[in-house]
Coordinates of C-alpha atoms and ligand atoms in Angstrom, one line a residue:
X1 CA 10.4 1.3 7.9
X2 CA 8.9 -2.2 8.8
X3 CA 6.5 -2.4 11.9
X4 CA 6.8 -4.3 15.0
X5 CA 4.6 -5.4 17.3
X6 CA 5.1 -7.7 20.7
X7 CA 3.1 -8.7 23.5
X8 CA 4.4 -10.5 27.2
X9 CA 1.4 -10.9 29.1
X10 CA -1.4 -13.2 30.6
X11 CA -3.4 -13.7 27.3
X12 CA -3.2 -15.3 24.1
X13 CA -0.9 -12.8 22.5
X14 CA -1.4 -14.1 18.9
X15 CA -4.7 -12.7 17.8
X16 CA -3.5 -9.4 19.7
X17 CA -0.3 -9.3 17.7
X18 CA -1.9 -10.1 14.3
X19 CA -4.5 -7.3 14.6
X20 CA -1.8 -4.9 15.7
X21 CA 0.5 -5.6 12.8
X22 CA -2.4 -5.2 10.3
X23 CA -2.5 -1.7 11.9
X24 CA 1.1 -1.2 11.1
X25 CA 0.8 -2.1 7.7
X26 CA 1.4 1.4 6.7
X27 CA 4.7 0.9 7.3
X28 CA 5.4 -2.1 4.8
X29 CA 3.7 -4.9 3.7
X30 CA 6.0 -6.9 1.7
X31 CA 6.0 -10.0 3.8
X32 CA 4.9 -10.7 7.3
X33 CA 5.9 -13.1 10.3
X34 CA 5.4 -13.9 14.1
X35 CA 7.3 -16.0 16.7
X36 CA 5.7 -17.5 19.6
X37 CA 7.9 -18.4 22.9
X38 CA 6.2 -21.5 24.7
X39 CA 7.5 -24.2 26.8
X40 CA 11.0 -23.3 25.9
X41 CA 10.5 -23.3 22.4
X42 CA 10.5 -20.7 19.7
X43 CA 7.9 -21.1 16.8
X44 CA 8.1 -19.2 13.5
X45 CA 5.4 -18.5 11.2
X46 CA 6.3 -16.4 8.4
X47 CA 4.5 -15.5 5.1
X48 CA 5.6 -13.8 1.7
X49 CA 2.0 -12.4 1.8
X50 CA 0.0 -9.7 3.9
X51 CA -1.2 -10.3 7.5
X52 CA -4.2 -11.5 6.4
X53 CA -2.4 -14.5 5.1
X54 CA -0.3 -14.6 8.2
X55 CA -3.5 -15.0 10.0
X56 CA -4.9 -18.1 8.2
X57 CA -1.4 -19.5 8.8
X58 CA -1.6 -18.7 12.7
X59 CA -5.2 -19.9 13.1
X60 CA -5.5 -21.8 16.2
X61 CA -2.0 -20.7 18.0
X62 CA -1.5 -19.7 21.2
X63 CA 1.5 -18.1 23.4
X64 CA 1.7 -15.2 26.1
X65 CA 4.7 -14.1 24.7
X66 CA 4.5 -13.3 20.7
X67 CA 6.3 -10.9 18.7
X68 CA 5.5 -10.0 15.1
X69 CA 6.8 -7.8 12.0
X70 CA 5.8 -6.6 8.8
X71 CA 8.2 -5.5 6.3
X72 CA 9.4 -3.0 3.8
X73 CA 12.1 -4.9 2.1
X74 CA 15.8 -3.3 2.0
X75 CA 18.2 -5.9 2.2
X76 CA 17.0 -9.0 0.0
X77 CA 14.0 -9.2 -2.3
X78 CA 10.6 -9.8 -0.5
X79 CA 10.2 -13.6 0.2
X80 CA 9.8 -16.2 2.6
X81 CA 13.1 -16.6 3.7
X82 CA 14.1 -13.0 4.0
X83 CA 10.9 -12.2 6.3
X84 CA 10.9 -11.5 9.7
X85 CA 11.4 -13.0 12.2
X86 CA 14.9 -14.3 12.0
X87 CA 16.5 -16.9 14.1
X88 CA 20.2 -17.9 15.0
X89 CA 21.5 -20.8 13.5
X90 CA 20.8 -23.2 16.4
X91 CA 17.2 -21.7 16.5
X92 CA 17.5 -20.9 19.9
X93 CA 17.1 -16.7 19.4
X94 CA 14.3 -14.7 17.1
X95 CA 14.6 -11.5 16.6
X96 CA 12.4 -8.7 14.4
X97 CA 14.3 -5.5 13.2
X98 CA 13.3 -2.5 11.9
X99 CA 16.3 -0.3 10.2
X100 CA 19.3 -1.1 8.6
X101 CA 22.3 -2.6 9.8
X102 CA 25.1 -0.8 7.9
X103 CA 27.9 -3.0 9.1
X104 CA 26.2 -6.4 8.6
X105 CA 28.2 -7.6 5.2
X106 CA 31.5 -7.5 7.7
X107 CA 29.9 -9.2 10.7
X108 CA 28.4 -11.6 8.6
X109 CA 31.6 -12.4 6.6
X110 CA 33.4 -12.6 10.1
X111 CA 31.2 -15.0 11.7
X112 CA 31.0 -17.0 8.7
X113 CA 34.8 -17.2 7.7
X114 CA 36.1 -17.3 11.5
X115 CA 33.2 -19.2 13.1
X116 CA 31.7 -21.2 10.4
X117 CA 28.3 -19.9 11.1
X118 CA 25.6 -20.7 8.6
X119 CA 23.2 -17.7 7.2
X120 CA 20.0 -18.6 5.4
X121 CA 18.5 -15.1 4.3
X122 CA 19.9 -12.2 2.2
X123 CA 18.8 -9.7 4.9
X124 CA 21.1 -7.6 7.2
X125 CA 18.9 -8.0 10.3
X126 CA 20.0 -12.2 10.4
X127 CA 23.4 -11.2 12.0
X128 CA 21.5 -9.8 14.9
X129 CA 20.4 -13.0 15.7
X130 CA 23.2 -14.8 14.9
X131 CA 25.6 -12.1 16.9
X132 CA 23.4 -12.9 20.1
X133 CA 23.9 -16.4 19.5
X134 CA 27.6 -15.9 19.3
X135 CA 27.8 -14.1 22.7
X136 CA 25.5 -16.2 24.7
X137 CA 27.2 -17.9 27.8
X138 CA 23.6 -18.4 29.5
X139 CA 22.7 -14.7 30.4
X140 CA 20.5 -13.6 27.4
X141 CA 20.3 -9.8 28.4
X142 CA 24.7 -9.8 28.4
X143 CA 24.5 -11.5 25.0
X144 CA 21.9 -9.1 23.8
X145 CA 23.9 -5.9 25.0
X146 CA 26.9 -7.3 23.4
X147 CA 25.5 -7.8 20.1
X148 CA 24.4 -4.0 20.6
X149 CA 27.9 -3.0 20.7
X150 CA 28.8 -4.7 17.4
X151 CA 26.0 -3.2 15.3
X152 CA 26.3 0.0 13.3
X153 CA 23.0 1.8 11.9
X154 CA 19.5 2.4 12.8
X155 CA 17.6 -0.4 14.2
X156 CA 14.5 -1.0 16.7
X157 CA 15.1 -4.8 17.8
X158 CA 12.9 -7.1 19.7
X159 CA 14.4 -10.8 20.6
X160 CA 13.6 -13.6 22.2
X161 CA 15.4 -16.6 24.0
X162 CA 13.6 -19.9 24.1
X163 CA 15.4 -20.7 27.4
X164 CA 14.4 -17.2 28.9
X165 CA 11.3 -16.0 30.1
X166 CA 12.2 -12.7 28.9
X167 CA 11.5 -10.1 25.9
X168 CA 14.2 -7.5 25.3
X169 CA 14.3 -4.7 22.7
X170 CA 16.5 -1.7 21.8
X171 CA 16.1 1.2 20.0
X172 CA 18.4 3.4 18.2
X173 CA 17.5 5.6 15.0
X174 CA 14.1 3.5 14.5
X175 CA 11.2 4.0 16.9
X176 CA 9.9 1.7 19.8
X177 CA 7.3 2.4 22.3
X178 CA 6.1 0.1 25.5
X179 CA 2.7 0.0 26.1
X180 CA 2.4 -0.7 29.6
X181 CA -0.8 -2.6 31.6
X182 CA -0.5 -4.4 34.7
X183 CA 0.9 -7.3 34.2
X184 CA 0.9 -6.9 30.4
X185 CA 3.1 -5.5 28.2
X186 CA 3.2 -4.7 25.0
X187 CA 6.1 -3.0 22.3
X188 CA 5.6 -1.7 19.0
X189 CA 7.1 1.1 16.3
X190 CA 4.0 3.0 17.5
X191 CA 1.2 3.0 19.9
X192 CA -1.7 1.8 17.2
X193 CA -1.3 -2.0 17.8
X194 CA -1.9 -1.8 21.4
X195 CA -4.3 1.1 22.0
X196 CA -7.5 -0.8 23.0
X197 CA -5.4 -2.4 25.8
X198 CA -3.5 0.5 27.2
X199 CA -2.9 4.4 26.3
X200 CA -0.1 4.5 29.1
X201 CA 3.3 4.4 27.3
X202 CA 6.9 4.7 27.0
X203 CA 8.7 6.3 24.2
X204 CA 12.1 4.5 24.2
X205 CA 14.8 7.3 23.7
X206 CA 17.9 6.8 21.5
X207 CA 20.2 4.1 22.7
X208 CA 17.8 3.1 25.3
X209 CA 16.8 -0.8 25.7
X210 CA 13.9 -2.4 27.6
X211 CA 13.8 -6.0 29.5
X212 CA 10.4 -7.2 30.1
X213 CA 9.7 -10.3 32.5
X214 CA 7.4 -11.6 35.1
X215 CA 8.8 -8.9 37.6
X216 CA 7.9 -6.0 35.3
X217 CA 9.9 -3.8 33.0
X218 CA 12.8 -1.8 32.9
X219 CA 14.2 0.8 30.8
X220 CA 18.0 0.8 30.6
X221 CA 20.6 1.9 29.1
X222 CA 23.1 0.0 26.4
X223 CA 25.5 -0.7 29.3
X224 CA 22.6 -2.2 31.4
X225 CA 22.1 0.6 34.0
X226 CA 18.7 1.1 34.9
X227 CA 16.9 4.6 34.1
X228 CA 14.0 6.4 35.1
X229 CA 11.2 6.8 32.7
X230 CA 8.0 8.7 32.5
X231 CA 4.6 7.2 31.3
X232 CA 2.9 9.3 28.6
X233 CA -0.5 8.9 27.8
X234 CA -1.5 8.7 23.9
X235 CA -4.0 11.8 23.2
X236 CA -6.2 9.5 21.1
X237 CA -8.4 6.7 21.3
X238 CA -9.1 3.2 19.3
X239 CA -11.8 5.2 17.1
X240 CA -9.2 7.5 15.4
X241 CA -7.4 4.6 13.9
X242 CA -10.5 2.8 12.7
X243 CA -12.2 3.2 9.2
X244 CA -15.5 4.7 10.5
X245 CA -17.6 3.6 7.9
X246 CA -15.4 4.5 5.1
X247 CA -14.1 2.2 2.3
X248 CA -10.6 3.2 2.7
X249 CA -8.3 5.2 5.3
X250 CA -7.3 7.9 2.8
X251 CA -11.0 8.7 1.9
X252 CA -11.6 8.9 5.6
X253 CA -9.0 11.2 6.1
X254 CA -9.6 13.4 3.2
X255 CA -13.1 13.7 5.0
X256 CA -11.8 14.5 8.4
X257 CA -9.9 17.7 7.0
X258 CA -12.7 20.1 8.7
X259 CA -11.6 19.0 11.8
X260 CA -8.0 18.0 11.6
X261 CA -7.5 21.7 10.2
X262 CA -9.7 23.4 13.2
X263 CA -7.6 20.9 15.8
X264 CA -4.2 22.5 14.4
X265 CA -5.2 26.1 14.9
X266 CA -8.2 26.1 17.7
X267 CA -5.6 26.0 20.6
X268 CA -3.1 28.5 19.4
X269 CA -4.7 31.2 17.1
X270 CA -5.8 33.4 20.0
X271 CA -2.7 32.7 21.9
X272 CA -0.1 32.7 19.1
X273 CA 2.8 34.0 21.0
X274 CA 2.5 31.0 23.0
X275 CA 4.3 29.0 20.1
X276 CA 7.6 27.7 21.3
X277 CA 9.9 28.3 18.9
X278 CA 12.9 30.8 19.7
X279 CA 12.4 33.5 17.1
X280 CA 14.9 36.2 18.3
X281 CA 17.8 37.0 15.4
X282 CA 16.4 34.7 13.0
X283 CA 17.4 36.0 9.9
X284 CA 16.6 33.0 7.7
X285 CA 14.1 29.7 7.9
X286 CA 15.1 26.4 6.1
X287 CA 12.5 24.0 5.7
X288 CA 14.0 20.3 5.4
X289 CA 11.6 17.7 4.6
X290 CA 10.4 15.0 1.9
X291 CA 7.5 13.7 0.0
X292 CA 4.1 15.6 0.5
X293 CA 5.8 17.7 3.4
X294 CA 8.0 19.0 0.9
X295 CA 5.4 20.4 -1.4
X296 CA 3.4 21.4 1.7
X297 CA 6.8 23.3 2.6
X298 CA 6.9 24.9 -0.6
X299 CA 3.5 26.6 0.1
X300 CA 5.0 27.5 3.4
X301 CA 7.5 29.7 1.7
X302 CA 5.2 31.7 -0.3
X303 CA 3.2 32.3 2.7
X304 CA 6.1 33.4 5.0
X305 CA 8.1 35.4 2.3
X306 CA 5.1 37.5 1.4
X307 CA 3.7 38.0 4.8
X308 CA 6.7 38.3 7.1
X309 CA 9.5 39.3 4.7
X310 CA 11.5 36.7 5.9
X311 CA 13.7 34.5 3.5
X312 CA 12.3 30.9 3.5
X313 CA 14.5 28.0 1.6
X314 CA 12.6 24.6 1.1
X315 CA 15.1 21.7 0.9
X316 CA 14.8 18.1 0.3
X317 CA 16.0 16.6 3.9
X318 CA 17.9 14.0 1.4
X319 CA 19.8 16.7 -0.4
X320 CA 20.4 19.0 2.1
X321 CA 22.5 16.8 4.7
X322 CA 24.7 15.5 1.9
X323 CA 25.8 18.6 0.1
X324 CA 27.6 20.7 2.9
X325 CA 24.7 23.6 3.1
X326 CA 25.9 27.0 4.1
X327 CA 24.3 27.4 7.5
X328 CA 24.4 30.1 10.2
X329 CA 23.5 30.6 13.8
X330 CA 20.7 32.9 12.8
X331 CA 19.1 30.1 10.6
X332 CA 16.1 28.5 12.2
X333 CA 15.9 25.2 10.7
X334 CA 12.4 23.4 10.5
X335 CA 11.8 19.7 10.0
X336 CA 8.2 19.3 8.4
X337 CA 7.3 15.8 8.7
X338 CA 4.0 13.9 9.3
X339 CA 5.4 11.2 11.1
X340 CA 8.4 12.3 12.8
X341 CA 10.5 9.6 12.0
X342 CA 11.6 10.4 8.3
X343 CA 15.0 9.2 8.4
X344 CA 16.6 11.9 6.1
X345 CA 14.6 14.5 7.8
X346 CA 15.6 13.4 11.2
X347 CA 19.4 13.8 10.3
X348 CA 19.0 17.1 8.5
X349 CA 17.9 18.5 12.0
X350 CA 20.9 16.8 13.9
X351 CA 23.3 18.2 11.3
X352 CA 21.8 21.8 11.3
X353 CA 22.0 21.6 15.4
X354 CA 25.8 20.4 15.4
X355 CA 26.4 23.4 13.1
X356 CA 24.6 25.6 15.7
X357 CA 21.5 26.2 14.1
X358 CA 18.4 26.8 16.1
X359 CA 15.9 23.9 15.1
X360 CA 12.4 23.1 15.3
X361 CA 9.6 20.8 14.3
X362 CA 6.2 21.1 12.1
X363 CA 5.5 17.6 13.2
X364 CA 1.9 15.3 13.5
X365 CA 3.2 12.4 15.5
X366 CA 3.7 13.4 19.0
X367 CA 6.7 11.8 20.9
X368 CA 8.3 10.9 17.7
X369 CA 12.1 11.1 16.8
X370 CA 11.9 14.4 15.2
X371 CA 9.8 15.8 17.6
X372 CA 12.2 14.9 20.6
X373 CA 15.5 15.9 18.6
X374 CA 14.0 19.3 17.7
X375 CA 12.4 20.0 21.3
X376 CA 10.3 23.0 20.2
X377 CA 7.8 23.5 17.3
X378 CA 4.2 23.0 16.2
X379 CA 2.3 19.9 16.6
X380 CA -0.2 19.5 14.1
X381 CA -2.9 17.3 16.3
X382 CA -4.3 15.8 12.9
X383 CA -4.5 12.3 14.8
X384 CA -3.2 9.1 13.2
X385 CA -2.5 9.3 9.4
X386 CA -2.7 5.7 8.2
X387 CA -3.6 5.9 4.2
X388 CA 0.1 5.9 2.7
X389 CA -0.7 8.7 0.6
X390 CA -0.8 11.6 2.7
X391 CA -3.8 13.9 2.7
X392 CA -5.0 15.6 6.0
X393 CA -1.2 16.1 7.2
X394 CA -0.7 18.4 4.1
X395 CA -3.6 20.9 4.9
X396 CA -2.8 21.0 8.4
X397 CA 1.0 21.7 7.7
X398 CA -0.4 24.7 5.8
X399 CA -2.4 25.8 8.7
X400 CA 1.1 25.5 10.7
X401 CA 3.0 27.8 8.2
X402 CA 0.0 30.3 8.6
X403 CA 0.1 30.2 12.1
X404 CA 4.0 30.5 11.9
X405 CA 3.6 33.6 9.8
X406 CA 1.4 35.0 12.7
X407 CA 3.7 34.6 14.9
X408 CA 6.6 36.0 13.2
X409 CA 4.5 39.1 11.9
X410 CA 4.0 41.9 14.2
X411 CA 1.2 42.9 12.3
X412 CA -2.1 43.0 14.6
X413 CA -4.0 43.6 11.4
X414 CA -2.8 40.7 9.7
X415 CA -3.1 38.6 12.7
X416 CA -6.9 39.8 13.0
X417 CA -8.0 39.1 9.5
X418 CA -6.3 35.5 9.6
X419 CA -8.2 34.7 12.6
X420 CA -11.3 35.2 11.1
X421 CA -10.8 33.7 7.7
X422 CA -9.4 30.8 9.6
X423 CA -12.3 30.3 11.8
X424 CA -14.7 30.1 9.0
X425 CA -12.5 27.7 6.9
X426 CA -13.2 24.2 8.3
X427 CA -17.1 25.1 7.4
X428 CA -16.0 25.7 4.0
X429 CA -14.1 22.5 3.4
X430 CA -16.9 20.5 4.9
X431 CA -19.1 22.2 2.3
X432 CA -17.1 21.5 -0.6
X433 CA -16.7 17.7 0.6
X434 CA -20.5 17.1 0.4
X435 CA -21.2 18.5 -3.0
X436 CA -18.3 18.0 -5.0
X437 CA -18.8 16.1 -8.8
X438 CA -15.3 14.6 -8.9
X439 CA -16.2 10.9 -9.1
X440 CA -18.0 11.5 -12.4
X441 CA -14.9 13.2 -13.8
X442 CA -12.6 10.3 -12.5
X443 CA -14.6 8.2 -14.5
X444 CA -14.3 9.9 -17.8
X445 CA -10.2 10.2 -17.5
X446 CA -9.3 6.9 -15.7
X447 CA -7.8 5.3 -18.6
X448 CA -5.5 8.4 -19.6
X449 CA -2.1 7.6 -19.8
X450 CA -0.5 10.6 -18.4
X451 CA -1.7 13.7 -16.8
X452 CA -0.8 17.3 -16.3
X453 CA -1.3 19.4 -13.5
X454 CA -0.3 23.1 -13.3
X455 CA -0.7 26.3 -10.9
X456 CA 1.3 29.3 -10.4
X457 CA 2.3 31.4 -7.2
X458 CA 0.7 29.7 -3.9
X459 CA -1.0 27.0 -5.7
X460 CA 2.1 25.6 -8.0
X461 CA 3.5 23.4 -5.1
X462 CA -0.5 22.5 -5.0
X463 CA -0.1 21.3 -8.5
X464 CA 2.9 19.0 -8.0
X465 CA 1.2 17.8 -4.6
X466 CA -1.8 16.6 -7.0
X467 CA 0.5 14.9 -9.4
X468 CA 2.2 13.2 -6.7
X469 CA -1.1 11.7 -5.2
X470 CA -2.3 10.5 -8.4
X471 CA 1.3 8.8 -9.0
X472 CA 1.2 7.2 -5.6
X473 CA -2.2 5.5 -5.8
X474 CA -2.9 4.9 -9.6
X475 CA 0.1 4.4 -10.9
X476 CA -0.6 6.8 -13.8
X477 CA 2.2 8.8 -14.7
X478 CA 1.7 12.8 -14.0
X479 CA 3.9 15.6 -14.1
X480 CA 3.3 18.7 -11.6
X481 CA 4.4 21.8 -13.2
X482 CA 4.4 25.3 -12.3
X483 CA 2.1 26.8 -15.4
X484 CA 4.6 29.6 -16.6
X485 CA 7.2 26.9 -17.0
X486 CA 4.9 24.7 -19.3
X487 CA 6.5 26.4 -22.6
X488 CA 9.9 25.4 -21.5
X489 CA 9.2 21.3 -21.9
X490 CA 6.2 20.0 -20.8
X491 CA 3.9 21.4 -23.4
X492 CA 5.6 19.1 -26.0
X493 CA 3.6 16.2 -24.0
X494 CA 0.2 17.8 -24.7
X495 CA -1.9 16.5 -27.3
X496 CA -5.7 15.4 -27.5
X497 CA -5.2 12.5 -25.2
X498 CA -3.8 14.7 -22.5
X499 CA -5.9 16.0 -19.7
X500 CA -4.6 19.0 -17.8
X501 CA -5.6 19.7 -14.2
X502 CA -5.2 23.5 -14.0
X503 CA -5.7 25.4 -10.7
X504 CA -7.1 28.7 -11.8
X505 CA -7.9 31.0 -8.3
X506 CA -9.3 34.4 -8.7
X507 CA -6.0 36.1 -7.6
X508 CA -3.0 38.0 -9.1
X509 CA -1.8 35.3 -11.5
X510 CA -5.5 34.4 -12.5
X511 CA -4.7 36.3 -16.2
X512 CA -1.4 34.4 -16.7
X513 CA -3.1 31.2 -15.8
X514 CA -5.7 31.5 -18.3
X515 CA -3.2 32.1 -21.2
X516 CA -1.5 28.9 -20.0
X517 CA -5.0 27.1 -20.7
X518 CA -5.4 28.7 -24.0
X519 CA -2.4 27.4 -24.8
X520 CA -2.8 24.0 -24.2
X521 CA -6.5 24.5 -25.5
X522 CA -4.8 25.2 -28.8
X523 CA -3.1 22.0 -29.2
X524 CA -6.2 20.1 -28.1
X525 CA -5.3 19.0 -24.9
X526 CA -8.2 18.5 -22.5
X527 CA -8.6 20.9 -19.7
X528 CA -9.8 19.9 -15.7
X529 CA -10.2 23.2 -14.0
X530 CA -10.2 23.9 -10.0
X531 CA -11.8 27.3 -9.8
X532 CA -13.1 29.7 -7.4
X533 CA -15.4 31.4 -10.0
X534 CA -16.6 30.4 -13.0
X535 CA -15.7 33.2 -15.7
X536 CA -16.6 33.5 -19.4
X537 CA -13.0 32.2 -20.2
X538 CA -13.1 29.1 -17.7
X539 CA -16.2 28.1 -19.6
X540 CA -14.8 28.5 -23.2
X541 CA -11.5 26.7 -22.4
X542 CA -12.4 23.7 -20.3
X543 CA -13.7 20.3 -20.3
X544 CA -14.5 20.0 -17.0
X545 CA -15.0 22.5 -13.7
X546 CA -14.4 21.8 -10.3
X547 CA -15.8 24.9 -8.2
X548 CA -14.3 25.5 -4.9
X549 CA -15.2 27.8 -2.1
X550 CA -13.4 31.3 -2.2
X551 CA -11.1 32.0 0.6
X552 CA -8.3 34.1 1.4
X553 CA -5.0 33.5 -0.6
X554 CA -2.8 32.1 2.1
X555 CA -5.6 29.1 2.5
X556 CA -6.2 28.8 -1.3
X557 CA -3.9 25.4 -1.2
X558 CA -6.0 24.1 1.6
X559 CA -9.3 24.1 -0.4
X560 CA -7.4 23.4 -4.1
X561 CA -5.8 20.3 -2.8
X562 CA -9.3 18.9 -1.5
X563 CA -10.0 18.0 -5.3
X564 CA -6.8 16.9 -6.5
X565 CA -7.2 14.6 -3.4
X566 CA -10.1 13.1 -4.3
X567 CA -9.7 13.1 -8.4
X568 CA -6.3 10.7 -7.8
X569 CA -8.8 8.7 -5.1
X570 CA -11.5 8.1 -7.5
X571 CA -9.1 7.5 -10.6
X572 CA -7.0 5.0 -8.5
X573 CA -10.4 3.2 -7.2
X574 CA -11.9 3.2 -10.6
X575 CA -8.7 1.3 -11.7
X576 CA -9.0 -1.2 -8.9
X577 CA -5.7 -0.1 -7.0
X578 CA -4.8 -0.8 -3.4
X579 CA -5.6 2.8 -2.2
X580 CA -4.1 2.5 1.2
X581 CA -1.3 0.3 0.4
X582 CA 0.2 1.2 -2.9
X583 CA 2.8 -1.0 -4.3
X584 CA 6.6 -0.2 -3.3
X585 CA 5.4 2.9 -0.8
X586 CA 5.5 3.1 2.9
X587 CA 4.0 5.8 5.3
X588 CA 7.4 6.0 7.6
X589 CA 10.6 6.1 5.5
X590 CA 12.8 5.8 8.5
X591 CA 15.5 4.1 6.0
X592 CA 17.9 6.4 4.1
Ligands
G6P1 C1 6.6 8.6 2.7 C2 5.1 8.6 2.8 C3 4.7 10.3 2.2 C4 5.4 11.5 3.1 C5 6.8 11.5 2.9 C6 7.4 12.3 4.3 O1 7.0 9.2 1.3 O2 4.5 8.1 1.9 O3 3.2 10.4 2.0 O4 5.2 12.5 2.6 O5 7.3 9.8 3.5 O6 7.2 11.5 5.6 P1 6.9 12.5 6.7 O7 6.4 11.6 7.7 O8 8.4 12.9 7.0 O9 5.9 13.6 6.6

């Protein structure tokens, strides 16, 4: 993961990069650092802390060429020494790196044993700076390219040399985007750090590098041959990445859902056949995904199997790619990913492609690696999601599965009915968000040591997503389960101190969920119930009720996840947690 932000231009780049790094903290926040190139010297400022601490350390500094890094540790604990930028032993070169250099140990050993190089950190990244120094004979770009031929693994790298007014960068596996303005250039992990300066960007493709100097920018392949590139325009503005009056990004993103849901289906529901996914001869759909996207995809399985009669399997990308999956050319393998950068999901798609499958993406971030690799699919158009705990992407992913089922279904009645219900959904979501009573319920249970979440059928994955949200941001252990499975183990965890959150929609499994609630009740468990109708049984069995609007079956996960997102948010807040940046997590997991 890690975030990279760099500036080459006429202004003081220090405040520009510090602000940019703060926007990239969703990618990791274990430590941070800057390198400033000025008067043939590189100054490095680093901290074990977050960007706010780096800001204090960099107070009053100025340079026109600056690069910065915010770290999510992979090799070497998060401390000062391991923070980026890293320098060559002679301090002539500085680099920032996102990704993993897989052969770093052998390269390090060779440089140490044969050439007596001294290393200071435990990181895999330091070897990049040392190798550039090793190859340097007066031509920085040439040394940089020679370094690229030696390293294996995934990387987004930016490098500076004290004697060259040049900024070099390269990408393989980890994203880098160039921001282009007259006489000013930006390099970053995504466009958010420089959005107020330019929306004109070039997304570097795999195995591309760029050279920036006073004459402009050049994009090249790793052999140094110039490539022609196209400028793209970022489709959102600065307001999309600001908190907009909310205390946290997560809360803002929860409240954005009426619009993000609409944005996902608006341009498509009346032109459903214009979706660009090849569907001829498809006999099975396989979703590959991680985290929240995995739970969304489980919902997708329920929707598509029921409405289209097509078998669907849902796979953790990290398992799928290592277990020799049985794949056929008639399989459609769909990557489901908010960021479009998750390393395992990307590799799962590459594997499927190499085995002759049709591949597609359901992705939020336009121009992301997965979107490019797939070349066809559905964009969510949910705007940047910055809170580490995913919220609006989940609801939009479910909309995308509904669109996919409409696309595969030839039934005009189904399509017509869904269109009508989808069009009413944003207003229902908005109405719920305005009147919910969840903050007081969160206060009541904030000290609970463990939570159960249960649902059945299409709402079983929603229960798992609810438990994940709570774990991620409040650090309270929670288990999300299929309510029918409860008696095969988890019921042993129920006592008078255990809150169980039940999703009980008035649908075909309503009576079954009620029976499961009875089983919890008679073991003195506390029940928080999310329902779309308050019946006599629900009143009798529950301690707390959250009433949600009634919607058609396919849409219930979207309505039911809202109280779960808010419950997790308010419990975490009541416990004083760092909601947007929970410990140990990162938003885009670009390492395996
Ligand atoms: C990380 C994030 C999660 C996300 C998961 C998959 O773990 O913290 O919020 O669900 O990655 O990410 P993706 O971008 O592929 O959906």
